[in-house]
Amino acid sequence: LKITPTHLLQLGGKGLGLVELTQLSQSGLFKVPKGFILPAQRGRLKPHQGQSVRQALLQLEQQTNRSFDRHTLKVAVRSGAAISMQGLMDTYLNVANADAVISASNRVYKSWSGKQAREYQQRTGIPARWGSAVSVIEMIDPTLDANSGSGIAKSTKTGFKNIFALQKWGSVLVNGSDQESDALPHQVDKQLEQTLHFLESVYRQPVEIEYAVQRGELYLLQIRKAPLTPAAELDWAISRMQSLDMTQTELAARVNHLISIQKINKYRVDTEGLKPLAQGTFGEGNPFVGPVTTNPSQYPVGQSIFVSPSADAKEVTAQAMHAGALFFPGGNPLAHLAGIATTLGLSFLGGIDIKVFNNQIIMGDTIIPEGTLLTLDPASNALYDHELAITEIENVAELIVEPDDVQDNLAPELFSFTSLSPVSLHVGLSFVH
């Protein structure tokens, strides 16, 4: 299968990623669940499509040697748009019969037009006509034993960030419920690192994966380009230049591309020895000064700091999109809300000890009045109750020497995340049309 933009639109990023991972699993480093993909559309399944789903499920029973009737087969029904909309559409797990699969698929299609999803589409320019594909894959159970669990891992400028939940479903990670990582089963730890290096070498991009471990076996459930700021992606490229055998020309082309997206500057907050109002555990973006609020819509777009009551992207994305920065209690660096903020270019802090009750912002024993000017500093994961000065520092892109033979037309090819050339892909999933 030669990957084209049409495949991405029809199969969605999640579905196309499963196709690619199925072929790449021939490396022996990991497994991929079996399943099939319903092409992107906006409405309900038509009767003949429902019949095709039933036929595909019969084929899946044969492929897995399990069945709905014997209660040995369950599937996940997952959304997947061409452009990632982390946590904003529906997913259904442990679906146990054909009627339920069809019903869940229709609800996934409907979630494309949900309030949070529509607002995100409008903000990011995703055409409403695209719709979402639906992936139907066999369930991998991460709760079976002490060698099972769910995880998320992504590329960082210095290596990889991983968070793993022992004997739990992945939802506790993506919605920010779990804040700390459990230890990976020993035999999987090195295997996961090898897998991430392998995927970076194939995609030549920073990657983010969702995975499950079932009885000590590693299954990849999803892959996408890691949501990094342009500055962080530049740091990643510099750090991987040697391990990926990246030429100076390729590195320079990446720099050109990143600069075209956003001027890569770094900033420093002049704290003057002040004690922070609150200390978070992770954050990203540039410093930001603005009035704190539980309702960003009462301020001009991009000028307020939104205090979110949770780290669940599906609950708060519409409000976050109206703000210029945000902070939230709990969560983890790989939760969907952190990815949404990075994609939207919003500075954020997570892990802040804060409560929101009746629209009151409470830190410890202190109530923070609505509209108080705060300074959010992701570099130190700190929040200050003062309007602090912010100083621009050196543009890191200027440290790169650009060779004379760089051509601008290199950039689109280098940054096509679905391009796996020269890898020849064979479709390992069943497709329902």
Tab-separated table of C-alpha atoms in Angstrom:
chain	number	residue	atom	x	y	z
A	1	LEU	CA	0.000	0.000	0.000
A	2	LYS	CA	1.513	3.315	-1.079
A	3	ILE	CA	0.362	5.798	1.551
A	4	THR	CA	-1.456	8.849	0.190
A	5	PRO	CA	-3.399	11.721	1.807
A	6	THR	CA	-6.573	9.904	0.743
A	7	HIS	CA	-5.642	6.940	2.945
A	8	LEU	CA	-5.148	9.281	5.883
A	9	LEU	CA	-8.554	10.895	5.342
A	10	GLN	CA	-10.341	7.556	4.893
A	11	LEU	CA	-8.653	5.576	7.660
A	12	GLY	CA	-7.814	8.349	10.121
A	13	GLY	CA	-4.492	8.716	11.875
A	14	LYS	CA	-5.255	5.939	14.360
A	15	GLY	CA	-6.383	3.468	11.697
A	16	LEU	CA	-3.530	4.252	9.346
A	17	GLY	CA	-1.116	3.931	12.255
A	18	LEU	CA	-2.465	0.439	12.961
A	19	VAL	CA	-1.920	-0.517	9.324
A	20	GLU	CA	1.662	0.722	9.483
A	21	LEU	CA	2.343	-0.887	12.858
A	22	THR	CA	0.947	-4.209	11.638
A	23	GLN	CA	3.591	-4.287	8.921
A	24	LEU	CA	6.334	-3.009	11.218
A	25	SER	CA	5.508	-5.696	13.801
A	26	GLN	CA	7.364	-8.094	11.487
A	27	SER	CA	10.438	-6.733	13.252
A	28	GLY	CA	9.477	-8.987	16.165
A	29	LEU	CA	9.777	-6.153	18.671
A	30	PHE	CA	6.057	-5.874	19.406
A	31	LYS	CA	2.600	-7.170	18.529
A	32	VAL	CA	-0.470	-5.358	17.154
A	33	PRO	CA	-4.085	-6.391	17.879
A	34	LYS	CA	-6.096	-7.741	14.950
A	35	GLY	CA	-9.063	-5.792	13.672
A	36	PHE	CA	-10.537	-3.697	10.892
A	37	ILE	CA	-11.315	-0.076	10.070
A	38	LEU	CA	-14.559	1.590	9.056
A	39	PRO	CA	-13.827	4.496	6.697
A	40	ALA	CA	-14.416	8.082	7.788
A	41	GLN	CA	-17.920	9.479	7.520
A	42	ARG	CA	-20.168	11.825	9.484
A	43	GLY	CA	-23.441	9.928	9.713
A	44	ARG	CA	-24.684	6.573	10.943
A	45	LEU	CA	-23.824	3.279	9.310
A	46	LYS	CA	-26.153	2.418	6.462
A	47	PRO	CA	-27.856	-1.026	6.529
A	48	HIS	CA	-25.470	-2.548	4.001
A	49	GLN	CA	-22.514	-1.182	5.990
A	50	GLY	CA	-23.891	-2.793	9.130
A	51	GLN	CA	-23.992	-6.123	7.312
A	52	SER	CA	-20.376	-5.621	6.241
A	53	VAL	CA	-19.432	-5.023	9.878
A	54	ARG	CA	-21.061	-8.318	10.879
A	55	GLN	CA	-19.123	-10.135	8.161
A	56	ALA	CA	-15.864	-8.517	9.247
A	57	LEU	CA	-16.505	-9.571	12.857
A	58	LEU	CA	-16.947	-13.173	11.716
A	59	GLN	CA	-13.577	-12.935	9.980
A	60	LEU	CA	-12.063	-11.475	13.152
A	61	GLU	CA	-13.406	-14.434	15.150
A	62	GLN	CA	-11.643	-16.780	12.719
A	63	GLN	CA	-8.391	-14.793	12.846
A	64	THR	CA	-8.291	-14.731	16.641
A	65	ASN	CA	-9.788	-18.205	17.212
A	66	ARG	CA	-12.182	-16.583	19.683
A	67	SER	CA	-15.875	-15.752	19.479
A	68	PHE	CA	-18.598	-13.539	20.873
A	69	ASP	CA	-20.871	-16.559	21.434
A	70	ARG	CA	-18.320	-18.286	23.670
A	71	HIS	CA	-17.658	-14.971	25.463
A	72	THR	CA	-13.971	-15.250	24.556
A	73	LEU	CA	-13.836	-12.218	22.231
A	74	LYS	CA	-14.300	-8.572	23.086
A	75	VAL	CA	-13.319	-5.581	20.960
A	76	ALA	CA	-12.518	-1.911	21.312
A	77	VAL	CA	-14.388	0.552	19.089
A	78	ARG	CA	-12.243	3.669	18.726
A	79	SER	CA	-12.452	6.998	16.911
A	80	GLY	CA	-9.683	8.247	14.660
A	81	ALA	CA	-9.652	11.457	12.644
A	82	ALA	CA	-7.057	12.386	10.028
A	83	ILE	CA	-5.655	14.942	12.491
A	84	SER	CA	-5.367	13.932	16.128
A	85	MET	CA	-8.095	15.286	18.401
A	86	GLN	CA	-6.837	13.752	21.627
A	87	GLY	CA	-9.604	12.671	23.966
A	88	LEU	CA	-12.368	14.684	22.250
A	89	MET	CA	-14.242	11.829	20.591
A	90	ASP	CA	-15.696	8.621	21.960
A	91	THR	CA	-14.063	5.255	22.556
A	92	TYR	CA	-15.798	2.089	23.755
A	93	LEU	CA	-13.992	-0.854	25.343
A	94	ASN	CA	-14.997	-4.474	25.995
A	95	VAL	CA	-17.763	-4.477	23.363
A	96	ALA	CA	-19.092	-8.026	23.373
A	97	ASN	CA	-21.421	-8.618	20.387
A	98	ALA	CA	-22.102	-7.499	16.830
A	99	ASP	CA	-25.144	-5.360	17.652
A	100	ALA	CA	-23.143	-3.519	20.311
A	101	VAL	CA	-20.271	-2.952	17.858
A	102	ILE	CA	-22.645	-1.353	15.341
A	103	SER	CA	-24.236	0.794	18.061
A	104	ALA	CA	-20.839	1.875	19.408
A	105	SER	CA	-19.625	2.686	15.881
A	106	ASN	CA	-22.626	4.960	15.337
A	107	ARG	CA	-21.919	6.753	18.626
A	108	VAL	CA	-18.286	7.249	17.619
A	109	TYR	CA	-19.366	8.744	14.298
A	110	LYS	CA	-21.780	11.031	16.160
A	111	SER	CA	-19.046	12.192	18.555
A	112	TRP	CA	-17.284	13.872	15.612
A	113	SER	CA	-20.003	16.526	15.849
A	114	GLY	CA	-19.911	16.877	19.648
A	115	LYS	CA	-19.535	20.350	21.154
A	116	GLN	CA	-15.885	20.031	22.233
A	117	ALA	CA	-14.891	18.353	18.964
A	118	ARG	CA	-16.618	21.012	16.819
A	119	GLU	CA	-14.945	23.863	18.664
A	120	TYR	CA	-11.549	22.190	18.315
A	121	GLN	CA	-12.137	21.680	14.585
A	122	GLN	CA	-13.033	25.333	14.154
A	123	ARG	CA	-9.999	26.509	16.144
A	124	THR	CA	-7.539	24.303	14.253
A	125	GLY	CA	-9.095	24.537	10.776
A	126	ILE	CA	-10.099	20.858	10.532
A	127	PRO	CA	-12.919	20.644	7.947
A	128	ALA	CA	-16.166	19.390	9.483
A	129	ARG	CA	-16.843	17.373	6.300
A	130	TRP	CA	-13.936	15.005	7.013
A	131	GLY	CA	-15.624	12.966	9.718
A	132	SER	CA	-13.907	10.255	11.744
A	133	ALA	CA	-12.909	6.719	10.897
A	134	VAL	CA	-13.671	3.915	13.363
A	135	SER	CA	-11.169	1.217	14.347
A	136	VAL	CA	-12.531	-2.077	15.661
A	137	ILE	CA	-9.742	-4.106	17.269
A	138	GLU	CA	-9.537	-7.093	19.571
A	139	MET	CA	-9.261	-6.163	23.243
A	140	ILE	CA	-5.911	-6.543	24.935
A	141	ASP	CA	-6.537	-6.928	28.672
A	142	PRO	CA	-4.001	-4.993	30.773
A	143	THR	CA	-5.556	-6.106	34.068
A	144	LEU	CA	-4.857	-9.846	33.886
A	145	ASP	CA	-1.836	-10.214	36.182
A	146	ALA	CA	1.250	-8.537	37.645
A	147	ASN	CA	2.887	-8.625	34.181
A	148	SER	CA	0.078	-6.614	32.573
A	149	GLY	CA	-0.740	-2.927	32.317
A	150	SER	CA	-1.240	0.126	30.100
A	151	GLY	CA	1.193	2.829	29.075
A	152	ILE	CA	2.001	5.888	27.019
A	153	ALA	CA	5.494	6.740	25.840
A	154	LYS	CA	6.836	9.566	23.717
A	155	SER	CA	10.051	11.000	22.387
A	156	THR	CA	11.704	13.828	24.289
A	157	LYS	CA	14.797	15.843	23.482
A	158	THR	CA	16.929	13.679	25.783
A	159	GLY	CA	15.336	10.267	25.344
A	160	PHE	CA	11.841	8.999	26.051
A	161	LYS	CA	9.141	9.783	28.589
A	162	ASN	CA	7.088	6.796	29.713
A	163	ILE	CA	4.199	6.425	32.131
A	164	PHE	CA	2.834	2.978	32.956
A	165	ALA	CA	-0.177	1.884	35.004
A	166	LEU	CA	0.117	-1.662	36.358
A	167	GLN	CA	-3.044	-3.761	35.897
A	168	LYS	CA	-5.107	-0.720	34.833
A	169	TRP	CA	-6.804	0.487	31.673
A	170	GLY	CA	-5.177	3.231	29.630
A	171	SER	CA	-8.007	5.673	30.370
A	172	VAL	CA	-6.476	6.441	33.787
A	173	LEU	CA	-3.406	7.782	31.968
A	174	VAL	CA	-4.934	9.783	29.125
A	175	ASN	CA	-7.479	11.519	31.372
A	176	GLY	CA	-4.820	12.340	33.949
A	177	SER	CA	-6.260	10.220	36.773
A	178	ASP	CA	-2.914	8.482	37.315
A	179	GLN	CA	-0.103	10.919	37.994
A	180	GLU	CA	2.826	8.605	38.766
A	181	SER	CA	4.263	5.736	36.750
A	182	ASP	CA	4.464	2.167	37.981
A	183	ALA	CA	7.507	0.056	37.149
A	184	LEU	CA	7.336	-1.792	33.851
A	185	PRO	CA	7.684	-5.588	33.958
A	186	HIS	CA	11.413	-6.235	33.704
A	187	GLN	CA	11.284	-8.104	30.396
A	188	VAL	CA	9.265	-5.302	28.749
A	189	ASP	CA	11.385	-2.324	29.852
A	190	LYS	CA	14.262	-2.850	27.405
A	191	GLN	CA	11.860	-4.089	24.705
A	192	LEU	CA	9.886	-0.825	24.875
A	193	GLU	CA	13.042	1.283	24.572
A	194	GLN	CA	14.200	-0.751	21.555
A	195	THR	CA	10.757	-0.335	19.997
A	196	LEU	CA	10.807	3.455	20.411
A	197	HIS	CA	14.291	3.719	18.866
A	198	PHE	CA	13.125	1.528	15.979
A	199	LEU	CA	10.001	3.626	15.354
A	200	GLU	CA	12.001	6.867	15.415
A	201	SER	CA	14.406	5.396	12.857
A	202	VAL	CA	11.508	4.428	10.554
A	203	TYR	CA	9.406	7.582	10.886
A	204	ARG	CA	12.364	9.931	11.429
A	205	GLN	CA	10.083	11.888	13.715
A	206	PRO	CA	9.487	12.180	17.443
A	207	VAL	CA	6.796	9.586	18.156
A	208	GLU	CA	4.152	8.954	20.795
A	209	ILE	CA	2.644	5.526	21.322
A	210	GLU	CA	-0.124	4.041	23.405
A	211	TYR	CA	0.579	0.455	24.389
A	212	ALA	CA	-0.659	-2.403	26.523
A	213	VAL	CA	1.195	-5.247	28.182
A	214	GLN	CA	-0.723	-8.515	28.494
A	215	ARG	CA	0.992	-11.296	30.426
A	216	GLY	CA	4.400	-9.816	29.623
A	217	GLU	CA	3.767	-9.314	25.888
A	218	LEU	CA	3.984	-5.810	24.393
A	219	TYR	CA	1.137	-4.650	22.125
A	220	LEU	CA	1.135	-1.281	20.353
A	221	LEU	CA	-2.332	0.265	20.115
A	222	GLN	CA	-1.625	3.630	18.523
A	223	ILE	CA	1.160	5.757	17.092
A	224	ARG	CA	1.247	9.441	16.216
A	225	LYS	CA	3.751	12.221	15.877
A	226	ALA	CA	4.609	13.348	19.392
A	227	PRO	CA	3.037	16.724	20.217
A	228	LEU	CA	6.121	18.860	20.841
A	229	THR	CA	6.606	22.595	20.669
A	230	PRO	CA	8.757	23.728	17.722
A	231	ALA	CA	11.604	24.481	20.147
A	232	ALA	CA	11.347	21.030	21.728
A	233	GLU	CA	11.205	19.380	18.304
A	234	LEU	CA	14.336	21.237	17.288
A	235	ASP	CA	16.081	20.002	20.448
A	236	TRP	CA	14.926	16.483	19.577
A	237	ALA	CA	16.376	16.704	16.052
A	238	ILE	CA	19.728	17.952	17.332
A	239	SER	CA	19.936	15.194	19.951
A	240	ARG	CA	19.063	12.478	17.379
A	241	MET	CA	21.346	13.693	14.600
A	242	GLN	CA	23.924	11.011	15.337
A	243	SER	CA	21.681	8.097	16.356
A	244	LEU	CA	19.471	8.546	13.265
A	245	ASP	CA	22.417	9.226	10.936
A	246	MET	CA	20.776	12.546	10.140
A	247	THR	CA	22.663	14.595	7.574
A	248	GLN	CA	23.382	18.267	8.073
A	249	THR	CA	21.101	18.944	5.101
A	250	GLU	CA	18.215	17.037	6.666
A	251	LEU	CA	18.712	18.759	10.005
A	252	ALA	CA	18.782	22.168	8.329
A	253	ALA	CA	15.580	21.370	6.426
A	254	ARG	CA	13.898	20.524	9.718
A	255	VAL	CA	15.065	23.817	11.187
A	256	ASN	CA	13.636	25.709	8.208
A	257	HIS	CA	10.316	23.938	8.630
A	258	LEU	CA	10.097	24.600	12.355
A	259	ILE	CA	10.960	28.266	11.956
A	260	SER	CA	8.237	28.572	9.311
A	261	ILE	CA	5.690	27.293	11.854
A	262	GLN	CA	6.674	29.486	14.753
A	263	LYS	CA	9.583	31.742	15.584
A	264	ILE	CA	11.629	29.703	18.033
A	265	ASN	CA	12.478	31.961	20.909
A	266	LYS	CA	13.024	31.184	24.550
A	267	TYR	CA	12.095	33.360	27.480
A	268	ARG	CA	13.049	33.722	31.116
A	269	VAL	CA	10.930	34.958	34.023
A	270	ASP	CA	12.660	37.449	36.325
A	271	THR	CA	11.523	36.053	39.677
A	272	GLU	CA	13.836	38.226	41.792
A	273	GLY	CA	13.864	35.549	44.489
A	274	LEU	CA	10.077	35.571	44.922
A	275	LYS	CA	8.410	32.508	46.392
A	276	PRO	CA	5.918	30.866	44.006
A	277	LEU	CA	2.244	30.952	44.798
A	278	ALA	CA	2.066	27.296	43.739
A	279	GLN	CA	4.436	24.673	42.389
A	280	GLY	CA	3.436	22.224	39.672
A	281	THR	CA	5.129	18.993	38.664
A	282	PHE	CA	5.320	19.461	34.877
A	283	GLY	CA	4.674	22.085	32.236
A	284	GLU	CA	5.507	23.329	28.760
A	285	GLY	CA	5.553	26.529	26.739
A	286	ASN	CA	6.686	30.093	27.250
A	287	PRO	CA	5.992	32.195	30.352
A	288	PHE	CA	2.606	33.887	30.350
A	289	VAL	CA	1.077	36.760	32.333
A	290	GLY	CA	-2.676	37.206	32.530
A	291	PRO	CA	-5.795	37.282	34.696
A	292	VAL	CA	-6.732	33.915	36.193
A	293	THR	CA	-10.256	32.713	35.518
A	294	THR	CA	-12.588	29.736	35.566
A	295	ASN	CA	-14.396	31.217	32.552
A	296	PRO	CA	-11.999	32.375	29.804
A	297	SER	CA	-14.883	33.421	27.533
A	298	GLN	CA	-15.338	36.617	29.566
A	299	TYR	CA	-11.891	37.781	28.381
A	300	PRO	CA	-10.554	38.387	24.861
A	301	VAL	CA	-9.282	35.214	23.196
A	302	GLY	CA	-5.751	34.318	24.224
A	303	GLN	CA	-5.412	36.803	27.092
A	304	SER	CA	-6.416	34.880	30.234
A	305	ILE	CA	-5.053	32.005	32.309
A	306	PHE	CA	-7.644	29.255	32.597
A	307	VAL	CA	-7.721	27.240	35.808
A	308	SER	CA	-9.119	23.871	34.810
A	309	PRO	CA	-10.903	21.757	37.412
A	310	SER	CA	-9.379	18.566	35.970
A	311	ALA	CA	-6.865	17.163	33.513
A	312	ASP	CA	-9.582	15.540	31.377
A	313	ALA	CA	-9.383	17.078	27.894
A	314	LYS	CA	-12.902	16.073	26.943
A	315	GLU	CA	-14.369	18.172	29.762
A	316	VAL	CA	-12.445	21.419	29.314
A	317	THR	CA	-10.964	21.749	25.811
A	318	ALA	CA	-13.520	24.339	24.643
A	319	GLN	CA	-12.671	26.619	27.579
A	320	ALA	CA	-8.932	26.046	27.211
A	321	MET	CA	-9.037	27.106	23.557
A	322	HIS	CA	-10.298	30.544	24.593
A	323	ALA	CA	-7.393	31.119	27.005
A	324	GLY	CA	-3.744	31.961	26.475
A	325	ALA	CA	-2.459	29.551	29.110
A	326	LEU	CA	-3.842	27.103	31.646
A	327	PHE	CA	-3.050	25.090	34.731
A	328	PHE	CA	-4.773	22.119	36.319
A	329	PRO	CA	-4.606	19.751	39.304
A	330	GLY	CA	-3.097	16.292	38.987
A	331	GLY	CA	-2.569	14.857	35.549
A	332	ASN	CA	0.654	13.667	33.955
A	333	PRO	CA	2.839	14.963	31.097
A	334	LEU	CA	1.306	12.481	28.623
A	335	ALA	CA	-2.356	13.128	29.450
A	336	HIS	CA	-4.540	14.245	26.545
A	337	LEU	CA	-5.003	17.758	27.942
A	338	ALA	CA	-1.233	18.311	27.890
A	339	GLY	CA	-1.124	17.186	24.248
A	340	ILE	CA	-4.065	19.410	23.314
A	341	ALA	CA	-2.388	22.414	24.961
A	342	THR	CA	0.869	21.765	23.108
A	343	THR	CA	-0.933	21.384	19.776
A	344	LEU	CA	-2.794	24.668	20.342
A	345	GLY	CA	0.392	26.473	21.405
A	346	LEU	CA	-0.884	27.092	24.940
A	347	SER	CA	1.518	27.276	27.862
A	348	PHE	CA	0.456	25.054	30.743
A	349	LEU	CA	1.283	23.709	34.184
A	350	GLY	CA	0.045	20.419	35.617
A	351	GLY	CA	0.120	18.928	39.070
A	352	ILE	CA	-0.926	22.183	40.764
A	353	ASP	CA	-2.469	21.728	44.222
A	354	ILE	CA	-5.698	23.555	43.543
A	355	LYS	CA	-9.450	23.115	43.821
A	356	VAL	CA	-12.262	24.820	41.942
A	357	PHE	CA	-15.517	24.976	43.902
A	358	ASN	CA	-18.531	27.068	42.873
A	359	ASN	CA	-16.214	28.941	40.483
A	360	GLN	CA	-13.909	29.808	43.400
A	361	ILE	CA	-10.191	29.150	42.962
A	362	ILE	CA	-8.765	27.641	46.147
A	363	MET	CA	-5.069	27.015	46.820
A	364	GLY	CA	-4.551	25.520	50.246
A	365	ASP	CA	-6.371	27.854	52.632
A	366	THR	CA	-6.273	30.777	50.204
A	367	ILE	CA	-9.017	31.893	47.835
A	368	ILE	CA	-7.592	33.478	44.673
A	369	PRO	CA	-9.951	36.219	43.417
A	370	GLU	CA	-11.175	35.948	39.846
A	371	GLY	CA	-9.090	38.201	37.597
A	372	THR	CA	-5.945	38.180	39.764
A	373	LEU	CA	-2.888	38.722	37.562
A	374	LEU	CA	-0.632	35.673	37.684
A	375	THR	CA	2.618	34.721	35.996
A	376	LEU	CA	2.825	31.145	34.753
A	377	ASP	CA	6.397	29.855	34.274
A	378	PRO	CA	6.595	26.370	32.726
A	379	ALA	CA	10.404	26.377	32.848
A	380	SER	CA	10.298	26.139	36.651
A	381	ASN	CA	6.784	24.612	36.852
A	382	ALA	CA	5.841	27.576	39.046
A	383	LEU	CA	2.918	29.972	39.374
A	384	TYR	CA	3.438	33.485	40.802
A	385	ASP	CA	0.824	35.913	42.103
A	386	HIS	CA	2.636	38.879	40.582
A	387	GLU	CA	2.992	40.328	37.106
A	388	LEU	CA	6.657	39.488	36.592
A	389	ALA	CA	8.957	40.733	33.857
A	390	ILE	CA	9.687	38.297	31.028
A	391	THR	CA	13.013	38.521	29.173
A	392	GLU	CA	13.631	37.123	25.696
A	393	ILE	CA	16.814	35.090	25.344
A	394	GLU	CA	18.795	33.792	22.375
A	395	ASN	CA	17.009	32.194	19.439
A	396	VAL	CA	18.267	28.610	19.494
A	397	ALA	CA	17.795	28.271	15.733
A	398	GLU	CA	20.703	30.639	15.192
A	399	LEU	CA	23.036	27.990	16.596
A	400	ILE	CA	22.483	25.809	13.520
A	401	VAL	CA	24.744	26.340	10.516
A	402	GLU	CA	22.684	25.945	7.351
A	403	PRO	CA	24.525	24.352	4.390
A	404	ASP	CA	24.315	26.077	1.037
A	405	ASP	CA	22.645	23.183	-0.776
A	406	VAL	CA	19.468	23.043	1.341
A	407	GLN	CA	16.353	23.138	-0.824
A	408	ASP	CA	13.029	24.236	0.576
A	409	ASN	CA	11.249	21.413	-1.231
A	410	LEU	CA	12.879	18.892	1.104
A	411	ALA	CA	10.767	19.983	4.056
A	412	PRO	CA	7.336	18.595	3.044
A	413	GLU	CA	8.751	15.098	2.476
A	414	LEU	CA	10.699	15.126	5.707
A	415	PHE	CA	7.680	16.144	7.710
A	416	SER	CA	5.135	13.756	6.234
A	417	PHE	CA	4.432	11.565	9.246
A	418	THR	CA	2.630	8.931	7.171
A	419	SER	CA	5.557	8.475	4.797
A	420	LEU	CA	7.395	5.200	5.482
A	421	SER	CA	9.415	5.053	2.277
A	422	PRO	CA	11.286	2.848	1.509
A	423	VAL	CA	9.255	0.506	3.739
A	424	SER	CA	6.671	-1.360	1.634
A	425	LEU	CA	3.407	-1.669	3.548
A	426	HIS	CA	1.086	-4.650	3.381
A	427	VAL	CA	-2.389	-4.149	4.815
A	428	GLY	CA	-2.589	-6.530	7.750
A	429	LEU	CA	-6.061	-5.394	8.801
A	430	SER	CA	-9.398	-6.077	7.177
A	431	PHE	CA	-11.058	-3.091	5.555
A	432	VAL	CA	-14.815	-2.563	5.495
A	433	HIS	CA	-16.139	-0.371	2.652
